[in-house]
PDB file of C-alpha atoms in Angstrom:
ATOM      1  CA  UNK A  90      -2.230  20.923   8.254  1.00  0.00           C
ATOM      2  CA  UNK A  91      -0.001  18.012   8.337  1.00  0.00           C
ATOM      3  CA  UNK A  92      -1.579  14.425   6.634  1.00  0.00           C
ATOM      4  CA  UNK A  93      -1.611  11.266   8.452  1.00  0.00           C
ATOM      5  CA  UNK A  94       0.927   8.343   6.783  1.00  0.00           C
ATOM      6  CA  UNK A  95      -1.570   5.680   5.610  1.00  0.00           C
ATOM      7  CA  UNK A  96      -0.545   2.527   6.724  1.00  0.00           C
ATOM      8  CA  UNK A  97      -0.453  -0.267   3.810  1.00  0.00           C
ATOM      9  CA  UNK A  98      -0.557  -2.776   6.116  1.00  0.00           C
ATOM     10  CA  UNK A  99      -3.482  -1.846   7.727  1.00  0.00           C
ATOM     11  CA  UNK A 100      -5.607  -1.955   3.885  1.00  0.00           C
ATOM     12  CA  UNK A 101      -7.098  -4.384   2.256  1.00  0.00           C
ATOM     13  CA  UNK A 102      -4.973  -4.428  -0.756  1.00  0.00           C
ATOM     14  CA  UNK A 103      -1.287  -4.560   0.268  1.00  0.00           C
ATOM     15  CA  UNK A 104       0.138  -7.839   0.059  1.00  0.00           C
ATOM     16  CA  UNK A 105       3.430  -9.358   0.597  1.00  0.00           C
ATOM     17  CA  UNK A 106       5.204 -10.188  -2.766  1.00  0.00           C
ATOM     18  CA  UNK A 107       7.737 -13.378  -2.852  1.00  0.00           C
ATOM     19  CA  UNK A 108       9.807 -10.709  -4.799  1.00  0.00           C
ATOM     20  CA  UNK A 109      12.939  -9.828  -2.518  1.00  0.00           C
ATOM     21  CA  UNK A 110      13.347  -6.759  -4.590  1.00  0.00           C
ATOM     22  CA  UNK A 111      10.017  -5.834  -4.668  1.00  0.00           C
ATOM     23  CA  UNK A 112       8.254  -7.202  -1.341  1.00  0.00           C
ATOM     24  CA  UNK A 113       5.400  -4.679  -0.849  1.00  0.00           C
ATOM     25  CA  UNK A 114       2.433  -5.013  -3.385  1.00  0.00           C
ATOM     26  CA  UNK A 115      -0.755  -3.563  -4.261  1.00  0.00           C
ATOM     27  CA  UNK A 116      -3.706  -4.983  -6.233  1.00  0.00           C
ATOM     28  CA  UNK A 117      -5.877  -1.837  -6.217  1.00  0.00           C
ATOM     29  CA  UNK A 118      -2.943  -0.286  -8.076  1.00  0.00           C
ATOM     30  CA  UNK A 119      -1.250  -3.322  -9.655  1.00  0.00           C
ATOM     31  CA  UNK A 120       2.307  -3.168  -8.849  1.00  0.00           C
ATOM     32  CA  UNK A 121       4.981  -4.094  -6.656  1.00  0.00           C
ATOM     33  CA  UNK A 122       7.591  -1.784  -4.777  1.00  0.00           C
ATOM     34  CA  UNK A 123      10.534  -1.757  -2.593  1.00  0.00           C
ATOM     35  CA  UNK A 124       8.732   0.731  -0.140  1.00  0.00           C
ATOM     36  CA  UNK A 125       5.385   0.658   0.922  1.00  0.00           C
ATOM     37  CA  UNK A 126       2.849   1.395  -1.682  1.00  0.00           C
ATOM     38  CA  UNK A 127       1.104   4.671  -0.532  1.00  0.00           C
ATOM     39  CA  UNK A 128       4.665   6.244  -0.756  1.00  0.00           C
ATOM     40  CA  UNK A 129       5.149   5.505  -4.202  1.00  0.00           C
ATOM     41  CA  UNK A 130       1.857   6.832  -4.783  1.00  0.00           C
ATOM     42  CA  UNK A 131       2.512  10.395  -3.005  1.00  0.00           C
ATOM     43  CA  UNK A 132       5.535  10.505  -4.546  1.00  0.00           C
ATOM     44  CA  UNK A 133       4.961   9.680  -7.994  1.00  0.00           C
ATOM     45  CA  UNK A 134       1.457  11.786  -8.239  1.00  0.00           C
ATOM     46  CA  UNK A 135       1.379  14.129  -5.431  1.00  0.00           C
ATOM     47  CA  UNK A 136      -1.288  12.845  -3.998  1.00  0.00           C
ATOM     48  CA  UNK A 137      -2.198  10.717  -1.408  1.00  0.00           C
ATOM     49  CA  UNK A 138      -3.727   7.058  -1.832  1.00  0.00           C
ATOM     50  CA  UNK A 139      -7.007   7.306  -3.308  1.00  0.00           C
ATOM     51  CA  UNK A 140      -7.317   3.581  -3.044  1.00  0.00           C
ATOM     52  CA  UNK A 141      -7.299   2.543   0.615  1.00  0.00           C
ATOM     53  CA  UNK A 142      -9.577   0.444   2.080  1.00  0.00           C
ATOM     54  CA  UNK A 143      -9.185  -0.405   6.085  1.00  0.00           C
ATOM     55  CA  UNK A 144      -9.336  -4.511   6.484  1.00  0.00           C
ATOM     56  CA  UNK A 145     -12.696  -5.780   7.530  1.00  0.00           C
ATOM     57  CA  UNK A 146     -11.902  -6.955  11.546  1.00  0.00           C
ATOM     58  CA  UNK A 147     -12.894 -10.774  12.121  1.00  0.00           C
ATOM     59  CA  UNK A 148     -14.768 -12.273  14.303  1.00  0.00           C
TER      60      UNK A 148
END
């Protein structure tokens, strides 16, 4: 069975860094990357993002 990609952009913890080395963040985790965050995650634990969160839609 083949996972899904989670999409950082789509969670409530990425955020855009003023870092030009590091322009993809993540509070949940606490660290900035080059890539998006739930790739560094698979590839430095194995697993996929535990921390995800979908953003709340507004009104």
């Amino acid at each position: 069975m083949k996972e899904t990609p989670i999409n950082c952009v789509k969670c409530k913890h990425f955020y855009v860094t003023w870092d030009t080395r590091f322009p993809n963040g993540c509070r949940a985790y606490g660290f900035k990357s080059a890539g998006r965050p739930a790739i560094m995650v698979k590839k430095s634990s194995g697993m996929a993002c535990l921390k995800y969160e979908q953003k709340s839609m507004k009104a």
